[in-house]
């Protein structure tokens, strides 16, 4: 349960972690020893999802709490509420998130009619609403929910572009992403994250055209 330098692993809260994207992330991190809390608007729903994930992994460390309580109990929070609830969720959790790193996984793209969203990025909007007491990091917008749940112990063939104004916060999140079996690349500040959100529109279009569900991002030349 600790890093090699004997620092305890940070507590993670997956806010809106009861849907499609959150549980796969929770399982990947919990299975490598991170303390993970599933957040929901409803405590019972969070507890139910946590119990299901614990059962799948054969552990009992994943907790379920209401989103605000989950955020307060964590050091790093990951926002995976449905994209249409992004604004209201950020506003509602403003006080609970102070002092935290917030990983914003939001891609404002409609699966049925994929189009790139317009600036500013969801993560930039979150940073503006939350203020300087929260360090927002945009990441994971291009990692499909169903691949996260596969091969939990293995590496995923998926590059994760990480955008943040605060490079130290980005590095903490990149470490987390690597621990979850993905490759993380620093990709500029929060304004760049709108392009990363837009890549989700490209990936959905590739999947539809080629009849697959596995299109992913790769980075070469570094
Ligand atoms: N699905 C993917 O493959 C994928 C991939 C990459 C990134 N993402 C991003 O991850 C985020 C979550 O996607 P998802 O597919 O997991 O979404 P989802 O399953 O549709 O919903 C996630 C959770 O959002 C919460 N929620 C719903 N309405 C809400 C509201 N009005 N206020 C607050 N919370 C609300 C629900 O939790 P409770 O009812 O428990 O509160 C729900 O379980 C999105 O921003 C999406 O762009 C998704």
PDB file of C-alpha atoms and ligand atoms in Angstrom:
ATOM      1  CA  UNK A   1       0.000   0.000   0.000  1.00  0.00           C
ATOM      2  CA  UNK A   2       2.941   2.344  -0.297  1.00  0.00           C
ATOM      3  CA  UNK A   3       5.209   3.735  -2.940  1.00  0.00           C
ATOM      4  CA  UNK A   4       8.804   2.555  -3.132  1.00  0.00           C
ATOM      5  CA  UNK A   5       9.957   5.718  -1.301  1.00  0.00           C
ATOM      6  CA  UNK A   6       7.652   4.707   1.609  1.00  0.00           C
ATOM      7  CA  UNK A   7       5.255   7.582   0.952  1.00  0.00           C
ATOM      8  CA  UNK A   8       1.674   6.359   1.453  1.00  0.00           C
ATOM      9  CA  UNK A   9      -0.336   6.168  -1.752  1.00  0.00           C
ATOM     10  CA  UNK A  10      -2.843   9.019  -2.063  1.00  0.00           C
ATOM     11  CA  UNK A  11      -6.519   8.335  -1.404  1.00  0.00           C
ATOM     12  CA  UNK A  12      -8.464   8.568  -4.681  1.00  0.00           C
ATOM     13  CA  UNK A  13     -12.123   9.533  -5.075  1.00  0.00           C
ATOM     14  CA  UNK A  14     -13.946   8.798  -8.324  1.00  0.00           C
ATOM     15  CA  UNK A  15     -16.783  11.351  -8.344  1.00  0.00           C
ATOM     16  CA  UNK A  16     -19.694  10.016 -10.366  1.00  0.00           C
ATOM     17  CA  UNK A  17     -17.898   6.682 -10.159  1.00  0.00           C
ATOM     18  CA  UNK A  18     -21.065   4.585 -10.506  1.00  0.00           C
ATOM     19  CA  UNK A  19     -21.379   4.917 -14.289  1.00  0.00           C
ATOM     20  CA  UNK A  20     -19.447   3.490 -17.235  1.00  0.00           C
ATOM     21  CA  UNK A  21     -16.014   5.157 -16.965  1.00  0.00           C
ATOM     22  CA  UNK A  22     -15.505   5.354 -13.191  1.00  0.00           C
ATOM     23  CA  UNK A  23     -15.611   1.661 -12.192  1.00  0.00           C
ATOM     24  CA  UNK A  24     -12.850   0.602 -14.614  1.00  0.00           C
ATOM     25  CA  UNK A  25     -10.550   3.319 -13.289  1.00  0.00           C
ATOM     26  CA  UNK A  26     -11.435   2.393  -9.702  1.00  0.00           C
ATOM     27  CA  UNK A  27     -10.653  -1.280 -10.298  1.00  0.00           C
ATOM     28  CA  UNK A  28      -7.322  -0.545 -12.006  1.00  0.00           C
ATOM     29  CA  UNK A  29      -6.133   1.658  -9.143  1.00  0.00           C
ATOM     30  CA  UNK A  30      -7.574  -0.437  -6.305  1.00  0.00           C
ATOM     31  CA  UNK A  31      -5.962  -3.569  -7.714  1.00  0.00           C
ATOM     32  CA  UNK A  32      -2.541  -1.891  -7.512  1.00  0.00           C
ATOM     33  CA  UNK A  33      -3.084  -0.894  -3.880  1.00  0.00           C
ATOM     34  CA  UNK A  34      -4.473   2.638  -4.066  1.00  0.00           C
ATOM     35  CA  UNK A  35      -7.183   3.432  -1.507  1.00  0.00           C
ATOM     36  CA  UNK A  36     -10.222   4.194  -3.691  1.00  0.00           C
ATOM     37  CA  UNK A  37     -13.577   5.784  -2.847  1.00  0.00           C
ATOM     38  CA  UNK A  38     -16.509   5.616  -5.247  1.00  0.00           C
ATOM     39  CA  UNK A  39     -18.568   8.811  -5.185  1.00  0.00           C
ATOM     40  CA  UNK A  40     -22.203   9.213  -6.148  1.00  0.00           C
ATOM     41  CA  UNK A  41     -25.060  11.631  -5.521  1.00  0.00           C
ATOM     42  CA  UNK A  42     -26.543   8.800  -3.450  1.00  0.00           C
ATOM     43  CA  UNK A  43     -24.557   7.130  -0.693  1.00  0.00           C
ATOM     44  CA  UNK A  44     -26.386   3.795  -1.146  1.00  0.00           C
ATOM     45  CA  UNK A  45     -25.604   3.742  -4.872  1.00  0.00           C
ATOM     46  CA  UNK A  46     -21.927   4.450  -4.166  1.00  0.00           C
ATOM     47  CA  UNK A  47     -21.852   1.689  -1.560  1.00  0.00           C
ATOM     48  CA  UNK A  48     -23.501  -0.743  -3.968  1.00  0.00           C
ATOM     49  CA  UNK A  49     -20.979  -0.037  -6.742  1.00  0.00           C
ATOM     50  CA  UNK A  50     -18.087  -0.249  -4.265  1.00  0.00           C
ATOM     51  CA  UNK A  51     -19.354  -3.634  -3.030  1.00  0.00           C
ATOM     52  CA  UNK A  52     -19.667  -4.928  -6.617  1.00  0.00           C
ATOM     53  CA  UNK A  53     -16.126  -3.852  -7.488  1.00  0.00           C
ATOM     54  CA  UNK A  54     -14.715  -5.289  -4.255  1.00  0.00           C
ATOM     55  CA  UNK A  55     -16.391  -8.586  -5.072  1.00  0.00           C
ATOM     56  CA  UNK A  56     -14.968  -8.632  -8.612  1.00  0.00           C
ATOM     57  CA  UNK A  57     -11.463  -7.982  -7.301  1.00  0.00           C
ATOM     58  CA  UNK A  58     -11.700 -10.153  -4.177  1.00  0.00           C
ATOM     59  CA  UNK A  59     -10.822  -7.187  -1.935  1.00  0.00           C
ATOM     60  CA  UNK A  60     -12.706  -5.021   0.552  1.00  0.00           C
ATOM     61  CA  UNK A  61     -10.823  -1.744   0.351  1.00  0.00           C
ATOM     62  CA  UNK A  62     -13.052   0.201  -2.067  1.00  0.00           C
ATOM     63  CA  UNK A  63     -15.443   2.460  -0.163  1.00  0.00           C
ATOM     64  CA  UNK A  64     -18.624   4.168  -1.312  1.00  0.00           C
ATOM     65  CA  UNK A  65     -19.591   7.692  -0.217  1.00  0.00           C
ATOM     66  CA  UNK A  66     -21.699  10.625  -1.362  1.00  0.00           C
ATOM     67  CA  UNK A  67     -19.657  12.756  -3.819  1.00  0.00           C
ATOM     68  CA  UNK A  68     -18.934  15.615  -1.393  1.00  0.00           C
ATOM     69  CA  UNK A  69     -17.822  13.304   1.409  1.00  0.00           C
ATOM     70  CA  UNK A  70     -15.742  11.302  -1.088  1.00  0.00           C
ATOM     71  CA  UNK A  71     -13.991  14.460  -2.304  1.00  0.00           C
ATOM     72  CA  UNK A  72     -13.253  15.636   1.232  1.00  0.00           C
ATOM     73  CA  UNK A  73     -11.742  12.264   2.156  1.00  0.00           C
ATOM     74  CA  UNK A  74      -9.446  12.099  -0.877  1.00  0.00           C
ATOM     75  CA  UNK A  75      -6.231  13.741  -1.997  1.00  0.00           C
ATOM     76  CA  UNK A  76      -6.813  13.221  -5.720  1.00  0.00           C
ATOM     77  CA  UNK A  77     -10.356  13.298  -7.131  1.00  0.00           C
ATOM     78  CA  UNK A  78     -11.325  12.076 -10.585  1.00  0.00           C
ATOM     79  CA  UNK A  79     -14.464  13.591 -12.103  1.00  0.00           C
ATOM     80  CA  UNK A  80     -16.461  11.078 -14.157  1.00  0.00           C
ATOM     81  CA  UNK A  81     -19.998  12.452 -13.985  1.00  0.00           C
ATOM     82  CA  UNK A  82     -21.938  12.362 -17.256  1.00  0.00           C
ATOM     83  CA  UNK A  83     -20.663  15.262 -19.391  1.00  0.00           C
ATOM     84  CA  UNK A  84     -24.003  17.080 -19.383  1.00  0.00           C
ATOM     85  CA  UNK A  85     -23.744  17.361 -15.555  1.00  0.00           C
ATOM     86  CA  UNK A  86     -20.162  18.687 -15.588  1.00  0.00           C
ATOM     87  CA  UNK A  87     -21.007  22.313 -14.807  1.00  0.00           C
ATOM     88  CA  UNK A  88     -23.487  21.599 -12.018  1.00  0.00           C
ATOM     89  CA  UNK A  89     -21.243  18.944 -10.460  1.00  0.00           C
ATOM     90  CA  UNK A  90     -18.222  21.279 -10.419  1.00  0.00           C
ATOM     91  CA  UNK A  91     -20.294  24.077  -8.898  1.00  0.00           C
ATOM     92  CA  UNK A  92     -21.822  21.768  -6.299  1.00  0.00           C
ATOM     93  CA  UNK A  93     -18.460  20.334  -5.216  1.00  0.00           C
ATOM     94  CA  UNK A  94     -16.513  23.617  -5.134  1.00  0.00           C
ATOM     95  CA  UNK A  95     -15.992  23.732  -1.370  1.00  0.00           C
ATOM     96  CA  UNK A  96     -15.378  19.989  -1.018  1.00  0.00           C
ATOM     97  CA  UNK A  97     -12.614  20.090  -3.649  1.00  0.00           C
ATOM     98  CA  UNK A  98     -10.509  22.881  -2.133  1.00  0.00           C
ATOM     99  CA  UNK A  99      -6.911  21.743  -1.620  1.00  0.00           C
ATOM    100  CA  UNK A 100      -7.290  18.741  -3.936  1.00  0.00           C
ATOM    101  CA  UNK A 101      -6.040  17.753  -7.350  1.00  0.00           C
ATOM    102  CA  UNK A 102      -9.057  17.279  -9.623  1.00  0.00           C
ATOM    103  CA  UNK A 103      -8.594  15.037 -12.653  1.00  0.00           C
ATOM    104  CA  UNK A 104     -11.238  16.062 -15.172  1.00  0.00           C
ATOM    105  CA  UNK A 105     -12.039  13.196 -17.582  1.00  0.00           C
ATOM    106  CA  UNK A 106     -14.880  15.050 -19.278  1.00  0.00           C
ATOM    107  CA  UNK A 107     -15.229  14.814 -23.059  1.00  0.00           C
ATOM    108  CA  UNK A 108     -18.242  16.858 -24.180  1.00  0.00           C
ATOM    109  CA  UNK A 109     -18.981  14.676 -27.178  1.00  0.00           C
ATOM    110  CA  UNK A 110     -22.296  13.028 -28.050  1.00  0.00           C
ATOM    111  CA  UNK A 111     -21.758   9.387 -29.063  1.00  0.00           C
ATOM    112  CA  UNK A 112     -24.661   9.531 -31.561  1.00  0.00           C
ATOM    113  CA  UNK A 113     -23.488  12.714 -33.282  1.00  0.00           C
ATOM    114  CA  UNK A 114     -19.783  13.144 -32.526  1.00  0.00           C
ATOM    115  CA  UNK A 115     -18.527  16.712 -33.003  1.00  0.00           C
ATOM    116  CA  UNK A 116     -15.534  18.472 -31.418  1.00  0.00           C
ATOM    117  CA  UNK A 117     -16.561  20.775 -28.572  1.00  0.00           C
ATOM    118  CA  UNK A 118     -15.809  24.507 -28.646  1.00  0.00           C
ATOM    119  CA  UNK A 119     -13.287  26.195 -26.332  1.00  0.00           C
ATOM    120  CA  UNK A 120     -12.791  26.652 -23.481  1.00  0.00           C
ATOM    121  CA  UNK A 121     -12.112  23.067 -22.432  1.00  0.00           C
ATOM    122  CA  UNK A 122     -14.287  21.493 -19.748  1.00  0.00           C
ATOM    123  CA  UNK A 123     -11.201  21.405 -17.522  1.00  0.00           C
ATOM    124  CA  UNK A 124     -10.508  25.132 -18.072  1.00  0.00           C
ATOM    125  CA  UNK A 125     -14.120  25.892 -17.118  1.00  0.00           C
ATOM    126  CA  UNK A 126     -13.698  23.737 -14.011  1.00  0.00           C
ATOM    127  CA  UNK A 127     -10.455  25.516 -13.058  1.00  0.00           C
ATOM    128  CA  UNK A 128     -12.115  28.924 -13.477  1.00  0.00           C
ATOM    129  CA  UNK A 129     -15.071  27.909 -11.310  1.00  0.00           C
ATOM    130  CA  UNK A 130     -13.024  26.157  -8.629  1.00  0.00           C
ATOM    131  CA  UNK A 131     -10.325  28.817  -8.270  1.00  0.00           C
ATOM    132  CA  UNK A 132      -6.635  28.470  -7.446  1.00  0.00           C
ATOM    133  CA  UNK A 133      -7.245  26.271  -4.382  1.00  0.00           C
ATOM    134  CA  UNK A 134      -7.934  23.308  -6.679  1.00  0.00           C
ATOM    135  CA  UNK A 135      -5.367  22.053  -9.175  1.00  0.00           C
ATOM    136  CA  UNK A 136      -7.277  20.794 -12.203  1.00  0.00           C
ATOM    137  CA  UNK A 137      -5.641  18.256 -14.505  1.00  0.00           C
ATOM    138  CA  UNK A 138      -7.395  17.148 -17.713  1.00  0.00           C
ATOM    139  CA  UNK A 139      -6.819  13.475 -18.544  1.00  0.00           C
ATOM    140  CA  UNK A 140      -8.413  10.167 -19.564  1.00  0.00           C
ATOM    141  CA  UNK A 141     -10.992  11.731 -21.931  1.00  0.00           C
ATOM    142  CA  UNK A 142      -9.981   9.302 -24.708  1.00  0.00           C
ATOM    143  CA  UNK A 143      -9.845   6.033 -22.746  1.00  0.00           C
ATOM    144  CA  UNK A 144     -13.013   4.033 -23.462  1.00  0.00           C
ATOM    145  CA  UNK A 145     -14.783   2.569 -20.444  1.00  0.00           C
ATOM    146  CA  UNK A 146     -14.891  -0.978 -21.793  1.00  0.00           C
ATOM    147  CA  UNK A 147     -11.131  -1.301 -22.310  1.00  0.00           C
ATOM    148  CA  UNK A 148     -10.421  -0.205 -18.735  1.00  0.00           C
ATOM    149  CA  UNK A 149     -12.237  -3.245 -17.370  1.00  0.00           C
ATOM    150  CA  UNK A 150     -10.213  -5.722 -19.439  1.00  0.00           C
ATOM    151  CA  UNK A 151      -6.914  -7.278 -18.442  1.00  0.00           C
ATOM    152  CA  UNK A 152      -6.739  -5.347 -15.187  1.00  0.00           C
ATOM    153  CA  UNK A 153      -3.213  -6.417 -14.363  1.00  0.00           C
ATOM    154  CA  UNK A 154      -1.864  -5.710 -17.859  1.00  0.00           C
ATOM    155  CA  UNK A 155      -0.838  -2.612 -19.813  1.00  0.00           C
ATOM    156  CA  UNK A 156      -3.382  -0.928 -22.079  1.00  0.00           C
ATOM    157  CA  UNK A 157      -2.471   0.039 -25.633  1.00  0.00           C
ATOM    158  CA  UNK A 158      -3.592   3.569 -24.936  1.00  0.00           C
ATOM    159  CA  UNK A 159      -1.734   6.852 -24.602  1.00  0.00           C
ATOM    160  CA  UNK A 160      -3.234   9.397 -22.225  1.00  0.00           C
ATOM    161  CA  UNK A 161      -2.659  13.087 -22.975  1.00  0.00           C
ATOM    162  CA  UNK A 162      -2.438  15.043 -19.723  1.00  0.00           C
ATOM    163  CA  UNK A 163      -3.041  18.805 -19.689  1.00  0.00           C
ATOM    164  CA  UNK A 164      -2.607  21.116 -16.719  1.00  0.00           C
ATOM    165  CA  UNK A 165      -1.457  24.606 -15.826  1.00  0.00           C
ATOM    166  CA  UNK A 166       0.366  23.137 -12.817  1.00  0.00           C
ATOM    167  CA  UNK A 167       3.082  20.770 -14.018  1.00  0.00           C
ATOM    168  CA  UNK A 168       3.663  19.252 -10.561  1.00  0.00           C
ATOM    169  CA  UNK A 169      -0.026  18.282 -10.351  1.00  0.00           C
ATOM    170  CA  UNK A 170       0.182  16.848 -13.869  1.00  0.00           C
ATOM    171  CA  UNK A 171       3.175  14.736 -12.837  1.00  0.00           C
ATOM    172  CA  UNK A 172       1.240  13.318  -9.837  1.00  0.00           C
ATOM    173  CA  UNK A 173      -1.585  12.367 -12.190  1.00  0.00           C
ATOM    174  CA  UNK A 174       0.776  10.915 -14.801  1.00  0.00           C
ATOM    175  CA  UNK A 175       2.207   8.651 -12.099  1.00  0.00           C
ATOM    176  CA  UNK A 176      -1.331   7.527 -11.289  1.00  0.00           C
ATOM    177  CA  UNK A 177      -2.150   6.860 -14.939  1.00  0.00           C
ATOM    178  CA  UNK A 178       1.033   4.828 -15.386  1.00  0.00           C
ATOM    179  CA  UNK A 179       0.167   2.839 -12.238  1.00  0.00           C
ATOM    180  CA  UNK A 180      -3.179   2.077 -13.893  1.00  0.00           C
ATOM    181  CA  UNK A 181      -1.410   0.468 -16.859  1.00  0.00           C
ATOM    182  CA  UNK A 182      -1.602   3.359 -19.355  1.00  0.00           C
ATOM    183  CA  UNK A 183       1.076   5.592 -20.875  1.00  0.00           C
ATOM    184  CA  UNK A 184       0.825   9.245 -19.859  1.00  0.00           C
ATOM    185  CA  UNK A 185       2.195  12.226 -21.796  1.00  0.00           C
ATOM    186  CA  UNK A 186       2.235  15.849 -20.675  1.00  0.00           C
ATOM    187  CA  UNK A 187       0.435  17.771 -23.433  1.00  0.00           C
ATOM    188  CA  UNK A 188       0.349  21.423 -22.377  1.00  0.00           C
ATOM    189  CA  UNK A 189      -1.988  23.596 -20.376  1.00  0.00           C
ATOM    190  CA  UNK A 190      -5.724  23.347 -19.727  1.00  0.00           C
ATOM    191  CA  UNK A 191      -6.577  25.230 -22.935  1.00  0.00           C
ATOM    192  CA  UNK A 192      -5.093  22.346 -24.954  1.00  0.00           C
ATOM    193  CA  UNK A 193      -7.540  19.960 -23.299  1.00  0.00           C
ATOM    194  CA  UNK A 194     -10.293  21.057 -25.678  1.00  0.00           C
ATOM    195  CA  UNK A 195      -8.336  19.340 -28.480  1.00  0.00           C
ATOM    196  CA  UNK A 196      -8.079  16.186 -26.383  1.00  0.00           C
ATOM    197  CA  UNK A 197     -11.837  16.275 -25.818  1.00  0.00           C
ATOM    198  CA  UNK A 198     -12.240  16.685 -29.586  1.00  0.00           C
ATOM    199  CA  UNK A 199     -10.111  13.590 -30.219  1.00  0.00           C
ATOM    200  CA  UNK A 200     -12.938  11.632 -28.608  1.00  0.00           C
ATOM    201  CA  UNK A 201     -15.096  12.728 -31.539  1.00  0.00           C
ATOM    202  CA  UNK A 202     -12.414  11.400 -33.928  1.00  0.00           C
ATOM    203  CA  UNK A 203     -12.157   8.088 -32.050  1.00  0.00           C
ATOM    204  CA  UNK A 204     -15.931   7.559 -32.063  1.00  0.00           C
ATOM    205  CA  UNK A 205     -15.965   8.296 -35.814  1.00  0.00           C
ATOM    206  CA  UNK A 206     -13.091   5.834 -36.423  1.00  0.00           C
ATOM    207  CA  UNK A 207     -14.879   3.157 -34.382  1.00  0.00           C
ATOM    208  CA  UNK A 208     -18.096   3.646 -36.320  1.00  0.00           C
ATOM    209  CA  UNK A 209     -16.443   3.663 -39.753  1.00  0.00           C
ATOM    210  CA  UNK A 210     -14.211   0.635 -39.118  1.00  0.00           C
ATOM    211  CA  UNK A 211     -16.766  -1.326 -37.082  1.00  0.00           C
ATOM    212  CA  UNK A 212     -14.622  -1.591 -33.953  1.00  0.00           C
ATOM    213  CA  UNK A 213     -14.745  -0.248 -30.380  1.00  0.00           C
ATOM    214  CA  UNK A 214     -11.027  -0.065 -29.778  1.00  0.00           C
ATOM    215  CA  UNK A 215      -9.633   2.973 -31.638  1.00  0.00           C
ATOM    216  CA  UNK A 216      -7.076   4.623 -29.405  1.00  0.00           C
ATOM    217  CA  UNK A 217      -4.427   7.343 -29.265  1.00  0.00           C
ATOM    218  CA  UNK A 218      -0.697   6.747 -29.823  1.00  0.00           C
ATOM    219  CA  UNK A 219       2.231   9.182 -29.575  1.00  0.00           C
ATOM    220  CA  UNK A 220       5.420   8.724 -31.612  1.00  0.00           C
ATOM    221  CA  UNK A 221       8.654  10.598 -32.039  1.00  0.00           C
ATOM    222  CA  UNK A 222       9.420  11.491 -28.434  1.00  0.00           C
TER     223      UNK A 222
HETATM  224  N1  LIG B   1     -17.846   6.180 -21.212  1.00  0.00           N
HETATM  225  C1  LIG B   1     -16.646   6.289 -21.754  1.00  0.00           C
HETATM  226  O1  LIG B   1     -16.177   5.408 -22.513  1.00  0.00           O
HETATM  227  C2  LIG B   1     -15.791   7.498 -21.454  1.00  0.00           C
HETATM  228  C3  LIG B   1     -14.452   7.525 -21.891  1.00  0.00           C
HETATM  229  C4  LIG B   1     -13.651   8.613 -21.572  1.00  0.00           C
HETATM  230  C5  LIG B   1     -14.181   9.680 -20.864  1.00  0.00           C
HETATM  231  N2  LIG B   1     -15.497   9.641 -20.489  1.00  0.00           N
HETATM  232  C6  LIG B   1     -16.015  10.795 -19.738  1.00  0.00           C
HETATM  233  O2  LIG B   1     -16.274  10.344 -18.419  1.00  0.00           O
HETATM  234  C7  LIG B   1     -17.441  10.994 -17.912  1.00  0.00           C
HETATM  235  C8  LIG B   1     -18.429   9.925 -17.481  1.00  0.00           C
HETATM  236  O3  LIG B   1     -18.830   9.164 -18.585  1.00  0.00           O
HETATM  237  P1  LIG B   1     -19.745   7.866 -18.357  1.00  0.00           P
HETATM  238  O4  LIG B   1     -19.919   7.269 -19.699  1.00  0.00           O
HETATM  239  O5  LIG B   1     -19.216   7.085 -17.229  1.00  0.00           O
HETATM  240  O6  LIG B   1     -21.102   8.578 -17.893  1.00  0.00           O
HETATM  241  P2  LIG B   1     -22.431   7.900 -17.315  1.00  0.00           P
HETATM  242  O7  LIG B   1     -22.217   6.454 -17.083  1.00  0.00           O
HETATM  243  O8  LIG B   1     -23.568   8.303 -18.206  1.00  0.00           O
HETATM  244  O9  LIG B   1     -22.637   8.689 -15.930  1.00  0.00           O
HETATM  245  C9  LIG B   1     -21.665   8.711 -14.922  1.00  0.00           C
HETATM  246  C10 LIG B   1     -22.316   9.121 -13.625  1.00  0.00           C
HETATM  247  O10 LIG B   1     -22.749  10.483 -13.684  1.00  0.00           O
HETATM  248  C11 LIG B   1     -23.614  10.675 -12.573  1.00  0.00           C
HETATM  249  N3  LIG B   1     -24.642  11.650 -12.914  1.00  0.00           N
HETATM  250  C12 LIG B   1     -25.661  11.524 -13.786  1.00  0.00           C
HETATM  251  N4  LIG B   1     -26.406  12.654 -13.819  1.00  0.00           N
HETATM  252  C13 LIG B   1     -25.827  13.507 -12.929  1.00  0.00           C
HETATM  253  C14 LIG B   1     -26.129  14.815 -12.483  1.00  0.00           C
HETATM  254  N5  LIG B   1     -27.188  15.502 -12.964  1.00  0.00           N
HETATM  255  N6  LIG B   1     -25.323  15.390 -11.552  1.00  0.00           N
HETATM  256  C15 LIG B   1     -24.252  14.714 -11.052  1.00  0.00           C
HETATM  257  N7  LIG B   1     -23.922  13.461 -11.425  1.00  0.00           N
HETATM  258  C16 LIG B   1     -24.699  12.870 -12.347  1.00  0.00           C
HETATM  259  C17 LIG B   1     -24.235   9.315 -12.249  1.00  0.00           C
HETATM  260  O11 LIG B   1     -23.809   8.976 -10.933  1.00  0.00           O
HETATM  261  P3  LIG B   1     -24.804   8.935  -9.674  1.00  0.00           P
HETATM  262  O12 LIG B   1     -26.191   8.707 -10.196  1.00  0.00           O
HETATM  263  O13 LIG B   1     -24.292   7.772  -8.917  1.00  0.00           O
HETATM  264  O14 LIG B   1     -24.602  10.235  -8.990  1.00  0.00           O
HETATM  265  C18 LIG B   1     -23.599   8.392 -13.268  1.00  0.00           C
HETATM  266  O15 LIG B   1     -23.334   7.107 -12.769  1.00  0.00           O
HETATM  267  C19 LIG B   1     -17.982  11.885 -19.041  1.00  0.00           C
HETATM  268  O16 LIG B   1     -17.529  13.197 -18.851  1.00  0.00           O
HETATM  269  C20 LIG B   1     -17.346  11.304 -20.288  1.00  0.00           C
HETATM  270  O17 LIG B   1     -17.139  12.282 -21.268  1.00  0.00           O
HETATM  271  C21 LIG B   1     -16.306   8.575 -20.746  1.00  0.00           C
END
